[in-house]
Short mmCIF file of C-alpha atoms in Angstrom, two decimals:
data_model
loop_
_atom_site.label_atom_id
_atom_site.label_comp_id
_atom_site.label_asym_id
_atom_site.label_seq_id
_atom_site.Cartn_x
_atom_site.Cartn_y
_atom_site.Cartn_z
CA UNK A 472 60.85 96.80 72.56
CA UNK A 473 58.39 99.62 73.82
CA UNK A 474 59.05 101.77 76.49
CA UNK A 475 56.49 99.81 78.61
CA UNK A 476 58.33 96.66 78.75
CA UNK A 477 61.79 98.02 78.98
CA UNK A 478 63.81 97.74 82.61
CA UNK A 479 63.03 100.36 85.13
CA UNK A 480 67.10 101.13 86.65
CA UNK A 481 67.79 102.54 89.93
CA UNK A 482 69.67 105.24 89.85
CA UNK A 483 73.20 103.57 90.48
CA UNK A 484 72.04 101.55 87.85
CA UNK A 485 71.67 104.39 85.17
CA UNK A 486 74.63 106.21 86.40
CA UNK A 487 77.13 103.04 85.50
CA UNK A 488 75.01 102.32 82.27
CA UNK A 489 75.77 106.30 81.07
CA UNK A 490 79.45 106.31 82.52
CA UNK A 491 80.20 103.19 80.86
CA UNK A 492 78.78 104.16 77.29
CA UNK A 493 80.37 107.28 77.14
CA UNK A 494 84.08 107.71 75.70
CA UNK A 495 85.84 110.23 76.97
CA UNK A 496 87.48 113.02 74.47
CA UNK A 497 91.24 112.94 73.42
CA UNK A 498 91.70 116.36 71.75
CA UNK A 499 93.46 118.41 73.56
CA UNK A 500 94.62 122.50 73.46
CA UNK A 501 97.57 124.15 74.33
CA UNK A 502 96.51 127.84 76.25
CA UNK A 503 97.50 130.24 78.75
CA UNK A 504 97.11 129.96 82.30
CA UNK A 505 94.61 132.62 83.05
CA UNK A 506 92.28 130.35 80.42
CA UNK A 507 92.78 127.37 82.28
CA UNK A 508 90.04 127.54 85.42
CA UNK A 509 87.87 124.88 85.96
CA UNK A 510 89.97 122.58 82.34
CA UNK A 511 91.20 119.08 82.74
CA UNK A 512 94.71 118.88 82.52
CA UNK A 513 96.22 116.11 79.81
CA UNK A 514 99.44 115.21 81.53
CA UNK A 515 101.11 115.39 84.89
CA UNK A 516 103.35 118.44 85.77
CA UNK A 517 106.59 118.63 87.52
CA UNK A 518 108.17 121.42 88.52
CA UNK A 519 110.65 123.64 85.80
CA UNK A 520 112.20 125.09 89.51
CA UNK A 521 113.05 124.55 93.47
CA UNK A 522 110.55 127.11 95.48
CA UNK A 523 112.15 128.74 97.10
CA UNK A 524 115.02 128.89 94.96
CA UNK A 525 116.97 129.93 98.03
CA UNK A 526 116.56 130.47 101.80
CA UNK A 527 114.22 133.08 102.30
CA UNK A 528 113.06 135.37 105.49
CA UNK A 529 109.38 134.92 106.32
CA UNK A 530 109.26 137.81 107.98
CA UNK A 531 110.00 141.53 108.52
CA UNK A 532 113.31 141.55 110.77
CA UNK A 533 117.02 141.60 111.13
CA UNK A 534 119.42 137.75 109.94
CA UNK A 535 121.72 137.61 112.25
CA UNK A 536 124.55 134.41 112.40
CA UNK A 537 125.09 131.68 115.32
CA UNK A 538 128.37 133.13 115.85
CA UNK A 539 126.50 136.53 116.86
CA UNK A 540 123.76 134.74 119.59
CA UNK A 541 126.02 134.78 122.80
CA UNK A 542 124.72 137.00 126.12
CA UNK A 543 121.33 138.85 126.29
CA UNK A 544 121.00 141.75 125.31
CA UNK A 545 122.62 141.12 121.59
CA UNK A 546 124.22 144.99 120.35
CA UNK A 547 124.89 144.14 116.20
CA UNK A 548 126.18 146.72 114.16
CA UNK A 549 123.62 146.92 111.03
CA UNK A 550 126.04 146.20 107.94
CA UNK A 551 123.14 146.62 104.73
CA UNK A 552 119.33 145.84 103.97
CA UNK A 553 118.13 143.13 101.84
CA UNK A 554 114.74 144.06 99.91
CA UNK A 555 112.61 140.97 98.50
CA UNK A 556 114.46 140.17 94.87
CA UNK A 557 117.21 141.88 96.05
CA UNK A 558 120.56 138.98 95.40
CA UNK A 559 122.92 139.15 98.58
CA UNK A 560 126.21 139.80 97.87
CA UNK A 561 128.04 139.64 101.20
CA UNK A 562 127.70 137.12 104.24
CA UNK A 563 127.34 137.72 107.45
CA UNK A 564 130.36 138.13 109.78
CA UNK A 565 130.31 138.29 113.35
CA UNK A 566 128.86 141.46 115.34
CA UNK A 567 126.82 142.32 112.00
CA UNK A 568 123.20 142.32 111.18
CA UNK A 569 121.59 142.69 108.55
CA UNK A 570 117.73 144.31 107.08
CA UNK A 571 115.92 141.96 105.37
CA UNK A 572 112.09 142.03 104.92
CA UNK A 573 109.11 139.22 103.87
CA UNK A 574 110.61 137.14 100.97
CA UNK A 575 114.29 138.55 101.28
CA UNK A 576 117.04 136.19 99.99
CA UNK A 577 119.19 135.34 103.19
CA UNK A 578 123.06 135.79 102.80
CA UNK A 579 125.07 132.92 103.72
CA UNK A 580 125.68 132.35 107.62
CA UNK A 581 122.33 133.19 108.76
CA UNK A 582 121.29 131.40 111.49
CA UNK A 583 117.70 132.90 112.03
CA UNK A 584 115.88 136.04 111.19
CA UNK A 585 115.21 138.33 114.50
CA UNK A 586 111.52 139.90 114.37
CA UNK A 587 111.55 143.77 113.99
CA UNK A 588 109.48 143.96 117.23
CA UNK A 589 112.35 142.73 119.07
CA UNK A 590 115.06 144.72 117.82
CA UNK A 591 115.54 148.58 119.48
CA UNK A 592 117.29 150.56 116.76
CA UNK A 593 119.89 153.22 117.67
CA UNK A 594 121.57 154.36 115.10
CA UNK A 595 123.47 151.78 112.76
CA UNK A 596 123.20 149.42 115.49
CA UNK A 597 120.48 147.17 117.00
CA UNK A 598 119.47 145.60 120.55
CA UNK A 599 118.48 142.19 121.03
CA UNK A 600 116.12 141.63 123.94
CA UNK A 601 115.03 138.22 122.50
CA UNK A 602 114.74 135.65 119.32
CA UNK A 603 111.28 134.56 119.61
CA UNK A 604 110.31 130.54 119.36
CA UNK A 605 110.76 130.47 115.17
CA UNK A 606 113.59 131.01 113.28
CA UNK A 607 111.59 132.59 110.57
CA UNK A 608 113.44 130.95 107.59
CA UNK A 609 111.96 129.54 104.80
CA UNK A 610 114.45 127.02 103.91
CA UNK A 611 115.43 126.10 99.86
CA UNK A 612 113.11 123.46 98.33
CA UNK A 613 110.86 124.07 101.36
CA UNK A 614 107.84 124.43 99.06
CA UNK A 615 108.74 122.27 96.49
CA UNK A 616 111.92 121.17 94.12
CA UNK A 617 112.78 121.27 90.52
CA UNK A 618 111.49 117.90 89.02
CA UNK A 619 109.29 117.17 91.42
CA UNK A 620 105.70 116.00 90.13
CA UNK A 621 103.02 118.48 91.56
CA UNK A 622 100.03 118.64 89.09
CA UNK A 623 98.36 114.56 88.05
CA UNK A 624 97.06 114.19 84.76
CA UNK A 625 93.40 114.48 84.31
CA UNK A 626 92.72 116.89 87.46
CA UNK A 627 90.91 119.65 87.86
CA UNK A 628 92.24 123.33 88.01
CA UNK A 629 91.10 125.41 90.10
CA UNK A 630 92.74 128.89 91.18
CA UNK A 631 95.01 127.36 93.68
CA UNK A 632 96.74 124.51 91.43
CA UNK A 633 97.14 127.68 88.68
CA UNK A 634 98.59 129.34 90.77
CA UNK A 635 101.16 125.93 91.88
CA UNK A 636 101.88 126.17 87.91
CA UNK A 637 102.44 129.79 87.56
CA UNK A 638 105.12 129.23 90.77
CA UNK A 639 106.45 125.97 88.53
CA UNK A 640 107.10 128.69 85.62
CA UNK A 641 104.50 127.01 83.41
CA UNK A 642 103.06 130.33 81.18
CA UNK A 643 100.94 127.74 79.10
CA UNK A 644 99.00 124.13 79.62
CA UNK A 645 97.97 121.22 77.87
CA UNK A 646 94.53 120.85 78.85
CA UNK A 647 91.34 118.69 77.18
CA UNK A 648 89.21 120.67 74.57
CA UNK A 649 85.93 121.04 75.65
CA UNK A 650 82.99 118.91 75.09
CA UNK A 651 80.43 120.52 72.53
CA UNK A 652 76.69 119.31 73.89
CA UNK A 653 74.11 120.04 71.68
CA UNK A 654 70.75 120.75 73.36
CA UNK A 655 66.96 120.50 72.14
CA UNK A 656 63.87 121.18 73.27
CA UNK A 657 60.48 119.32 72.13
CA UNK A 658 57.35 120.69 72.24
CA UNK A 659 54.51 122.18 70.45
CA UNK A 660 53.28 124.16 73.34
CA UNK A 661 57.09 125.63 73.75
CA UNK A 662 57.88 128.86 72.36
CA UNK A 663 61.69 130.40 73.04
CA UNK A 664 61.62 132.45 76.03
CA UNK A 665 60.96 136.16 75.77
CA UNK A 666 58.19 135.73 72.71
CA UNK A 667 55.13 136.75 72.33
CA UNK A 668 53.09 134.00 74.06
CA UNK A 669 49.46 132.62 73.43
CA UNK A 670 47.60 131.13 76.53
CA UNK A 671 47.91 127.78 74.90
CA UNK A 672 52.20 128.46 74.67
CA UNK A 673 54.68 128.42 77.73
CA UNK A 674 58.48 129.66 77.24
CA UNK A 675 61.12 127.03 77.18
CA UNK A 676 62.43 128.15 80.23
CA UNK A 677 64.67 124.57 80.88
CA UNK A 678 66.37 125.09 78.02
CA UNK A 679 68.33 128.17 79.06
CA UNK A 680 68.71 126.44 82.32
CA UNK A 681 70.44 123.20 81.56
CA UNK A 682 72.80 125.32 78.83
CA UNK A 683 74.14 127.45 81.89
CA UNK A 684 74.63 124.52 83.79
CA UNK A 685 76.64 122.68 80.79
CA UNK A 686 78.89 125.81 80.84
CA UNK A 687 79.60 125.71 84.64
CA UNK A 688 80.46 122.11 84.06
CA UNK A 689 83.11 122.46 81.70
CA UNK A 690 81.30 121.98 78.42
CA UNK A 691 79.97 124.14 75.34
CA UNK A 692 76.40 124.10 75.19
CA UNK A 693 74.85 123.87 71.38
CA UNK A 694 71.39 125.12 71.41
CA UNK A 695 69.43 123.41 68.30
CA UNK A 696 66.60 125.10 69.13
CA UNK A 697 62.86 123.95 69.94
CA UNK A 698 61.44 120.69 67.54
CA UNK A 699 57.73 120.06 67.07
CA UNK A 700 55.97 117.05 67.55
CA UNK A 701 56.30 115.43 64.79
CA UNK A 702 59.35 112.84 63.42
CA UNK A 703 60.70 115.18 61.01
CA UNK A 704 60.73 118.13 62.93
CA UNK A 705 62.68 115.63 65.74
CA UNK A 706 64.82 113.72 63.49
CA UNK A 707 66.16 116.71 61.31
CA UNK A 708 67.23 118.25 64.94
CA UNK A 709 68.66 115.29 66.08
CA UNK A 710 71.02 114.94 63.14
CA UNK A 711 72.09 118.52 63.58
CA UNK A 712 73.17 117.16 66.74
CA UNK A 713 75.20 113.96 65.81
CA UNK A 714 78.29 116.02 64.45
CA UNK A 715 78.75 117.12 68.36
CA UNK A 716 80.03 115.32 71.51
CA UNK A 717 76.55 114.61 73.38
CA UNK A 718 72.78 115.16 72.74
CA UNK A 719 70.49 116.27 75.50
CA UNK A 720 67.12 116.37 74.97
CA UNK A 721 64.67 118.14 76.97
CA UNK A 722 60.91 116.42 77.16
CA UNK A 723 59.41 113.96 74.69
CA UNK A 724 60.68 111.12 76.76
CA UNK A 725 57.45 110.53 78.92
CA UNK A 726 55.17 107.31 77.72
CA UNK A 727 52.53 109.24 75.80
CA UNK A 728 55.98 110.82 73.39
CA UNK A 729 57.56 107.16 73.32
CA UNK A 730 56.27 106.30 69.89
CA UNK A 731 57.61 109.51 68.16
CA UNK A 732 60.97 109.81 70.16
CA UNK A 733 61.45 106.29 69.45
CA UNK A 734 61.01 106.15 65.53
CA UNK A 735 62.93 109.25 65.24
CA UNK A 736 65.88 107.86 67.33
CA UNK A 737 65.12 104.59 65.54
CA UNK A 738 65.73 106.03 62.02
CA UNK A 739 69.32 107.59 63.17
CA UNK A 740 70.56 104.51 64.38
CA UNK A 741 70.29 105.27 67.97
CA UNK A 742 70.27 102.31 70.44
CA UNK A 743 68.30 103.02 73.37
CA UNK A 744 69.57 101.73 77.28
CA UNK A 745 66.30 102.70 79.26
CA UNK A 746 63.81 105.18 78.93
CA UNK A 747 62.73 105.16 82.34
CA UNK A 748 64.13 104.90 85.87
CA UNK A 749 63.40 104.07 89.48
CA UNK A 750 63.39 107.94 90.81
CA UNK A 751 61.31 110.93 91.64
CA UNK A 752 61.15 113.37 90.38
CA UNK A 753 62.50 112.25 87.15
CA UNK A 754 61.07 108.82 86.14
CA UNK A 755 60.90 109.41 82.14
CA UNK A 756 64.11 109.63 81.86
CA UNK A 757 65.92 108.46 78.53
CA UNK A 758 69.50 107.33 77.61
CA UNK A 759 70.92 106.01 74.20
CA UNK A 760 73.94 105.95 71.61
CA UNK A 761 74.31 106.76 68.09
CA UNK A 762 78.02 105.75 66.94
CA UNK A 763 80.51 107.61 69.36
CA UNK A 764 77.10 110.36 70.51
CA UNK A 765 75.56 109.78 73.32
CA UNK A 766 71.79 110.72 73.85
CA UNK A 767 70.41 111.80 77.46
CA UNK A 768 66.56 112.35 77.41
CA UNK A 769 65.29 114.57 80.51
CA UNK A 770 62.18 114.75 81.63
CA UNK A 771 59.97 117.90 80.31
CA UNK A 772 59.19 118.77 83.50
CA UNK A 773 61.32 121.62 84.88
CA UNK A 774 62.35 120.60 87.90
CA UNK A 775 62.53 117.01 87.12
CA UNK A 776 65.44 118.11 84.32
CA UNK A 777 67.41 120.07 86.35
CA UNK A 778 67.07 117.76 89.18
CA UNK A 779 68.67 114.68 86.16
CA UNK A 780 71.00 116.96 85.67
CA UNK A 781 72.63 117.36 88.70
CA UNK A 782 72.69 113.58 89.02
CA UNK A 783 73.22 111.89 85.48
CA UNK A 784 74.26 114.75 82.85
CA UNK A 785 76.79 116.36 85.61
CA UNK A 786 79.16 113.53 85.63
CA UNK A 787 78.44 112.88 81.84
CA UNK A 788 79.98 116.26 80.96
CA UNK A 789 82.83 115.52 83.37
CA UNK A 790 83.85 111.96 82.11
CA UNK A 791 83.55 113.13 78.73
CA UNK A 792 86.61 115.49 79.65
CA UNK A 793 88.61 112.52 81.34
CA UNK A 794 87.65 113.89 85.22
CA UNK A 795 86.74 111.29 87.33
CA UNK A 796 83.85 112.78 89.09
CA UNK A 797 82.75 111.79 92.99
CA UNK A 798 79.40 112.76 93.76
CA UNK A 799 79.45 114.72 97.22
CA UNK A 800 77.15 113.47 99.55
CA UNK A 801 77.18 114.18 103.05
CA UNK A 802 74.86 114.22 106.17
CA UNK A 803 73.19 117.07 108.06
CA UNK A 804 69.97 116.78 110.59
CA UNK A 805 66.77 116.89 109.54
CA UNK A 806 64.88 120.17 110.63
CA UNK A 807 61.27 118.10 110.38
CA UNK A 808 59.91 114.94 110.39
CA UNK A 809 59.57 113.06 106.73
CA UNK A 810 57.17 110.63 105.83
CA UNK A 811 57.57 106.70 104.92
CA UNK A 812 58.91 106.93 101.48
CA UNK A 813 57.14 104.84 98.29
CA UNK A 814 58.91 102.84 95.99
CA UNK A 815 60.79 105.10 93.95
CA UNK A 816 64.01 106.58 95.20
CA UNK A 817 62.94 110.54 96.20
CA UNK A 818 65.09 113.68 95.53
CA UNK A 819 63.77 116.13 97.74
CA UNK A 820 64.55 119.97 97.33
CA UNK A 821 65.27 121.54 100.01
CA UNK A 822 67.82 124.15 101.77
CA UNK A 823 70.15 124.37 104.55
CA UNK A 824 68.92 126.65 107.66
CA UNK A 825 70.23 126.98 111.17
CA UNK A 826 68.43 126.16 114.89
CA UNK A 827 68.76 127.73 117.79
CA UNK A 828 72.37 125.98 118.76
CA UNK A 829 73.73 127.52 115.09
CA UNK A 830 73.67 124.08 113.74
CA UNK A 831 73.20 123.16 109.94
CA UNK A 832 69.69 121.56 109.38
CA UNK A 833 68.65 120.11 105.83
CA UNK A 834 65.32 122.14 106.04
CA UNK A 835 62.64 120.38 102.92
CA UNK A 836 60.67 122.94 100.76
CA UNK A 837 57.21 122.59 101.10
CA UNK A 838 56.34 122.08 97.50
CA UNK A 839 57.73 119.42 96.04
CA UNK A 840 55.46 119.42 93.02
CA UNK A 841 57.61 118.50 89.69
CA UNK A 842 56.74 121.54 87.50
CA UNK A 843 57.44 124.26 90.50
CA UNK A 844 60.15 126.74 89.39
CA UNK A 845 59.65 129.07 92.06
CA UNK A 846 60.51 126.19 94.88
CA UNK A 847 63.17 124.63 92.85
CA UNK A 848 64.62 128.43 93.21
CA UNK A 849 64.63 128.34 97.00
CA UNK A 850 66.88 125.14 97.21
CA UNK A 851 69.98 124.47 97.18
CA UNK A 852 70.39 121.13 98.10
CA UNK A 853 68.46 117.87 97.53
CA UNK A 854 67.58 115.10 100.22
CA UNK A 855 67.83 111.41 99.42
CA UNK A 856 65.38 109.37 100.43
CA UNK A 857 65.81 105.30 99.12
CA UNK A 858 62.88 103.44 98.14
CA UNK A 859 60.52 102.04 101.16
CA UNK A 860 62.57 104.28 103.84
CA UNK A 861 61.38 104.49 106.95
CA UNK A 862 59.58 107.91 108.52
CA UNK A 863 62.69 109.82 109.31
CA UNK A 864 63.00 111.95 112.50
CA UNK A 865 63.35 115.19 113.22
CA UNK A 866 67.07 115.37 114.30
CA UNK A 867 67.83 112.70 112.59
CA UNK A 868 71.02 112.97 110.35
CA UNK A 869 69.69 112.54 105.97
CA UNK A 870 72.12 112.76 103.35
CA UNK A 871 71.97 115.39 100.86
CA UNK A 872 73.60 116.51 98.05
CA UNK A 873 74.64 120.22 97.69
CA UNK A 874 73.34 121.89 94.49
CA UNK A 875 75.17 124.71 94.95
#
């Protein structure tokens, strides 16, 4: 089959044809918590304790009892102070308050904590004026209890649910090794960025790119380098990349590069799903399987690759690491009018701005030409337009997906 004759796949299409071929990784690691931001955690968590492990004050005040709230104003002899940590050993008896501050244990009898604010001190005593709408308790098990499940396998930790597993007393997790990605460039014209260039030679500057963007999505990026243009050059990269998790190439997969891409990918045993699909930019785009290794081709252009990455090699990365991944799309008003669409669904770069009622606006970038860097810079999110659309409004609401 050549790449002319294969199916052309929408881009739902090509997302369930990559998420279905790839196999998610089972090796997992065992490592502290403050390693564990942005891993996939292997099983679900309950709780080692009850937080709070006993009634606490949630504010700075004076506990007083029920027995002690009779006629306004309250005069309470101040027995001791409690200081956050601080066990009580004593309860409170009638006519006594006592100190306690933000996360003080409450001694037994308290019926509710009395804000400072409201207390007059004089001496070892106190006067009550009032006892405020709360009772500014924070009752055992409030938060959560011991044995209660609080962390699902397979999620995502951020900050706040390490911090939930630091207050469950976990010091270490179980958590999904990383996926190792190996990436290659393919080019004659390439040179690695930061050489001495010829006019005929352009740095590899999407190389660089799409390894940073592995690493913010939770994998290890591999870099094999840049190939020539020929099939061994290609292939003997390409089997450098077999022994890891995924493949990513980075141009060759356009029509004129079919013949070489194919015979090298042919002669490792890698079965090719499409080579092109139904978007812009981003139409020479390439997926395929060797074994267990998946292949994703993107486009050489630069903004065509990162734009495939956002949508195809993003959620790659994350099932590989058993997340299920939602894309986030949501709606915001156009700031312009847009044009009928053509056939292929359209990515447009753009960036959010404000009008004069401080409302969000998805604002399109002027130049929407594939191989601009320096307007792929400027956005930060990208406008979906589906094949045929309409003209679309000014005002109107688009969706758009946030890029950063």
């Amino acid at each position: 089959m050549n790449g002319q004759e294969m199916k052309i796949n929408s881009v739902k299409e090509a997302k369930k044809i990559i998420l279905d071929s790839i196999k998610p990784i089972t090796k997992t690691e065992i490592i502290n918590l403050d390693k564990c931001i942005n891993r996939i955690l292997k099983n679900t968590l309950s709780s080692k304790r009850t937080q709070p492990s006993f009634d606490t004050s949630s504010m700075d005040g004076y506990a007083i009892s029920k027995k002690n709230i009779k006629k306004f104003p309250l005069r309470l002899k101040v027995k001791d102070e409690i200081k956050a940590g601080d066990i009580p050993k004593f309860s409170l008896k009638p006519g006594y308050a006592i100190r306690v501050f933000t996360g003080s244990f409450l001694p037994k009898g308290t019926e509710r904590v009395v804000l400072q604010e409201y207390c007059k001190k004089d001496n070892n005593e106190i006067l009550i004026n009032k006892l405020g709408t709360d009772k500014y308790i924070r009752k055992q098990g409030e938060d959560f209890f011991k044995g209660e499940s609080l962390l699902t396998n397979a999620c995502l930790l951020d900050a706040n649910k390490i911090a939930l597993a630091g207050a469950m007393n976990f010091k270490k997790l179980e958590v999904y090794k990383k996926p190792k990605i190996a990436v290659l460039a393919n080019g004659n014209e390439l040179s690695e960025p930061g050489e001495r260039l010829s006019l005929f030679k352009q740095p590899a500057s999407t190389k660089p790119a799409i390894m940073m963007l592995i690493k913010e999505w939770g994998g290890v990026p591999i870099d094999l380098g840049i190939a020539k243009d020929t099939v061994k050059s290609l292939k003997a990269k390409l089997k450098k990349g077999l022994k890891f998790d995924m493949i990513i190439t980075i141009g060759g997969a356009s029509v004129g590069d079919y013949d070489l891409v194919q015979k090298s990918l042919n002669e490792l045993n890698f079965k090719l799903n499409f080579w092109k699909i139904n978007m812009r930019p981003g139409k020479p785009l390439m997926f395929g399987q060797s074994g267990s290794t998946p292949i994703l081709g993107l486009p050489g252009n630069p903004v065509s690759s990162i734009v495939c990455s956002h949508l195809f090699l993003k959620q790659s990365i994350y099932k590989l690491q058993n997340y299920h991944f939602e894309e986030n799309i949501n709606k915001l008003k156009l700031s312009k009018n847009l044009p009928p669409n053509g056939d292929r669904e359209h990515y447009i770069r753009g960036y959010i701005s404000k009008n004069s009622k401080n409302e969000l606006l998805a604002t399109p970038i002027n130049n929407q030409d594939s191989a601009s860097l320096s307007s792929l810079s400027k956005a930060n999110i990208l406008i979906i337009r589906k094949p045929k659309e309409k003209k679309a409004k000014k005002n109107s609401y688009a969706n758009i997906i946030n890029l950063k």
